[in-house]
Amino acid sequence: MSAAAFERQIRPIYDAIDTGSNKSALLACNKLLKKYPQNDLLKALKALALVRSQKVEESLVLCDEVLAAKPTDDSTLTAMMHVLRGLGRHADTVAMFEEAFKRQPLNEDLGMQTFFANIRTGNWKAGQQLATKLNKQFHEDRYVYWGVMCAVLQANDPSTPANMREILFKLAHRLLQTAWGPLESNADRLHLYLSLLHELRLSDEARTLLESEQGKAICSRSLACDELRRDIWKLNGWLKEEGKTAEKRISNKDRNWLEFLSVLDVTFSSVASGEPSDSAKEECVQHVSKTRELLTKVAEEDGLKDRSALLALLELEKRARIHGLSTGSSRLLDLMQQYFSQFGDKAASLLDLQRSINVQKLLRHNLQESELTLELEAGRALQLVQQYIEALQLGKDLPKTELQPADDLVVLAGQIFVSMYKLSGDEAHLHSAIVVLEFASKKSPQSYLIHLSLVRIYRLLGAAQPALEHYRLLNVKQVQNDTLSHFSLSRASNFSLAATGDLTYESECLESSQIYMSNSQEVKKGNIQRPKQAANVRQTADFIVRAFSAEKYSQIPDFVIFEDRLDNSLQRDLVKIEHVRMRVTHEPINSDLVDLELVELKFIFDRLHYDNRDFDILRNYQPRVQPSFNDQTTLLGKQPGLGWLWIFLKIYIKAFQHASDLDDTVEEKLLIGDRPKQSNDPENKLPLQERLAMRKPQELAELTEDELAFLNYATDLADWLGPYHDHTRPPPSAVLAEAAKQTELKTGHALKGLELPTDNGDANGHAKKPEDTPPVREPPASLITFFQHMQARFKELVEAKRPPHELLHVATLTQEALILFTVETLRFKNATVVKVHKLGALVQSFKGIRVEAISILKDMSSQLLIISESEGTANKRKAFVDGCKSLQVTSEINHDYILDVAKKVTDARKKIVMSQYGDSNPYYGNTGGGGGYLTGGSPFGSSSGSPGGASRRALAQSLRPLSIMQVHKATQAHTDADWMIDNTEIGQVTIVGRVITIQTQTTNSVYWVDDGTGRVEARFWSDSTGQEGESFEGITEGSYVRVTGTLKTYGNKRYINTVHIRPIKDWHEHELWFHIAEIMAITLTFDRGPVRDIIYPSAPAGSSVNQNTAAGQGHAASAYTAQPNPVVADERWANLPPVQLSIVTYMSQQPQQDEGIHVSAIARAVGADVNAISDALEKLMDEGHIFTTMDEMHFTLAV
């Protein structure tokens, strides 16, 4: 077959991959592979589709096959480059291109691609050697400069030894001396040469080069080279010569601001360092006079055409005042008036003048401590609010995209209210700040200062949702996620409602981390058997490659620094830790989670970190005798930093190490992709266990008192259980054997590169070890003491009426301690492990700790419930409004407006306090589910052990009739979550409607369907289900169809991914009306519960069972709900107390499920007191009426 014909056949595969239709791409690849089973390009494309479908294990087999074939054609190499990048196997990418270049050494394009592969991985040494080889073979000057650039980058790499750096710089210098020619005109090549001379301090050679006609010509047209020239001149003290050159250029109409700065630098050079003498000051005064004459003359000549000279006069006067050399007290004011009169109509004038004057800010900055009383501060705040209201008239006609001229006044007022809160501790002042700033945010929607101030104040009040809303209004994009996300995500786990199923904050963590991902198609986590790090950002590497291609050498160092700082961002890993802390509260604690997080956290522990967070963007207008506004609004008075990160990394790495069967040997065998580069910190050379045990004062200083107690608890827990984990952990050979078995079952291929043990009898890892089991020790008293201390601490905060964020901090750490206990004891849930190693006594000691912890958490939950009930009351809102009466200075800030703000704040506080643990009770939330156990002792678990596995499989097989309006109302917590309608999960959906348009494409057909409530796109992929062509007969524009499929989104567009579509022929008689009736019936069923024909036991007097329900109703159950268990008339229930009877009655009415019924569902149905339900469940278990299933939070009837 010709190449053109084959190209036509594979074109749909490329189109499908480009559009994200990976399933269609796989089908097309399989079809062509039947014809061409040995085609490497098809295998590579299929591997790429598998990687982007998250089917990592299957792609590995194809990937290894293609690499073994050693391809050399460009199409296969390009496809494999994307596959290997998705898998994080960058070293294999380099090896693949190197092998291809060895086979075709005369192919210059292959040589360049091999060079670029090394550049993408930061392998500068190999890049320099390859560039030298390319220059010798193809005799092009650019390869010399490529080699020089690589040598410079290698010298600047932190991993390069100090003694090698000078050698590399000298090597690069020698190469450039031979390559540089008198006719060279490339500005970037000159910049590279000058930067090397600057580094080696070869000033004379640099001066000779710059003063040549060649150097002058290049510098005159290259700002980068000219800026480097100035740096060289300053470094060598040639300021006077630079000043003369700058004056000459200004006289020749050059209005580059750098020229004016050079003149100013020369003017003050005599007093710039140390304590200047009187003669130096006199000399400087003369220079100032001359410079003023020059700039005044230039300003008069330029008039309104250019503002540079007048702005330079302002800078001259400002520097003269700094050095005490100003001779006119009103000169600065006169210059500003002149500047404003000439350029006040330009937008830039505001920023130009802002640096020199802002009266209100200066007055506030200079306030003394005696002037900071509540009465005086209140007067200042109200005056500023009044001035702001009056100034709104100046900007009343401005569009919404513009800022109000007086925004700074309201920001100042907000900071004064915060100062009053710090002076008095009265939250009413924070309420006042919220009111005025919320009002201002409507007038200036684009003001980042107002939004950031609101974020900080809302978090102080414990109103997490409004804080997140204002952060999102900033419309943060790209790298701003790295510099600004700390405003909303610092200590985000304190405000997370993940345990209740609300994944808002967890989703925000993932969204803010997208900047660190290569793209949406990148593999973000490893598979069950082979955990892998999250894919690192590599887009910057592509920019570096483009810079090499275009010979933009001046840009490459900046790209490398940017990539390094982004890859090793402190905020990135702080968000990661917060995400882990949230994740364990709602996901089942199993080997998949533990193994994956362990590997990723160990990678983070080995990294060098850069703090890219921007705190200066939050302006500080507080008096200098007070802490800054940033410090005043920092939660708990401690800003998490590198020390905080190290402490929590040590806690979780230690816990996950104990719960995991992965050691270094197993991890190295099973890890997909390359390990990230380690930092050169000498501590990284120490053994991991020794590093985990370190406690540095600077790290502990970043912890709160409660976090320090949590650290001590985690340390004692790990030290107690560590020996038992080490003894019972299966050997690496057993873990690898199980991994190979699971992989072979899943993919049909053996795991590559593993030598399995010949005797596999102990592959389950439970064989007795030759050494004796460590003697069972009693649990440290400090474990229970910690929970008791946290209970006392919580009560102390409640009695002192501390803000909600302090209460949530203590409660969250207490819950986290219980979850950490669950992680540490996960291994001993397996009965086989306990029996073989005779650890029954150890397991028995767990119960006392768990019971005490749950009891304390229940008590905290009850207290939080009481607090939450007081938050949303009318009295609370009335107190809020009364405290802000003085702000009713305009018709817009009236009683109703303040009441709306009060409702927003109190509702947010009520939600975060009430819902912190799910239905206000950690015992009913996911402490048990998140801290639960899986069945089986496999090091990698299985899907059958997941508590949500059965329900998720049932959900995938369910079918819900919907209207199109309901389709658009469906919500999704995050991209991987299930779709929800009115808090009910949905799987597949079916709609009936009229076809408006049909668009037929190569790989799919798109139907726009309208049912009178809305329109939606139904996309049917060719060969997606094998639906026969005759099924489409009768589907025309205007006809009625039934569509079945699942909801999907692409970009911001929602559609139905159709698995079946058929025409409706009797729509006017039956099916359309039946569908409408179905929608109503099912919606009511989910809203009000199914109507069942069930015989209920009679409820005794005083019981909480609804009498109408108990009487039973003679209606058939819904076809869309599982049928309940019939109630068995058991005499053992006759004498049960009311609460126990209510529990067993409710449980008997529920559908049969292997996992049982979660305690939160029982609590909602029964509605009794928290402690009463807990006691009733325990008594029912003692008497044998019920028993636990997969964990201690799920129950089922014994009959």
mmCIF file of C-alpha atoms in Angstrom, residues 857-858 861-862 916-928:
data_model
loop_
_atom_site.group_PDB
_atom_site.id
_atom_site.type_symbol
_atom_site.label_atom_id
_atom_site.label_comp_id
_atom_site.label_asym_id
_atom_site.label_seq_id
_atom_site.Cartn_x
_atom_site.Cartn_y
_atom_site.Cartn_z
ATOM 1 C CA LEU A 857 -15.323 13.668 68.653
ATOM 2 C CA LYS A 858 -19.018 13.078 69.309
ATOM 3 C CA SER A 861 -19.713 17.545 67.323
ATOM 4 C CA SER A 862 -22.525 18.173 69.791
ATOM 5 C CA GLN A 916 -17.774 19.975 59.457
ATOM 6 C CA TYR A 917 -18.145 16.251 60.150
ATOM 7 C CA GLY A 918 -21.308 15.429 58.254
ATOM 8 C CA ASP A 919 -24.720 15.961 59.819
ATOM 9 C CA SER A 920 -22.918 17.701 62.665
ATOM 10 C CA ASN A 921 -21.489 14.441 63.984
ATOM 11 C CA PRO A 922 -18.180 12.785 63.153
ATOM 12 C CA TYR A 923 -19.624 9.468 64.248
ATOM 13 C CA TYR A 924 -22.232 9.820 61.513
ATOM 14 C CA GLY A 925 -19.828 11.234 58.956
ATOM 15 C CA ASN A 926 -16.962 9.673 57.131
ATOM 16 C CA THR A 927 -14.536 9.257 59.980
ATOM 17 C CA GLY A 928 -15.383 5.615 59.829
#
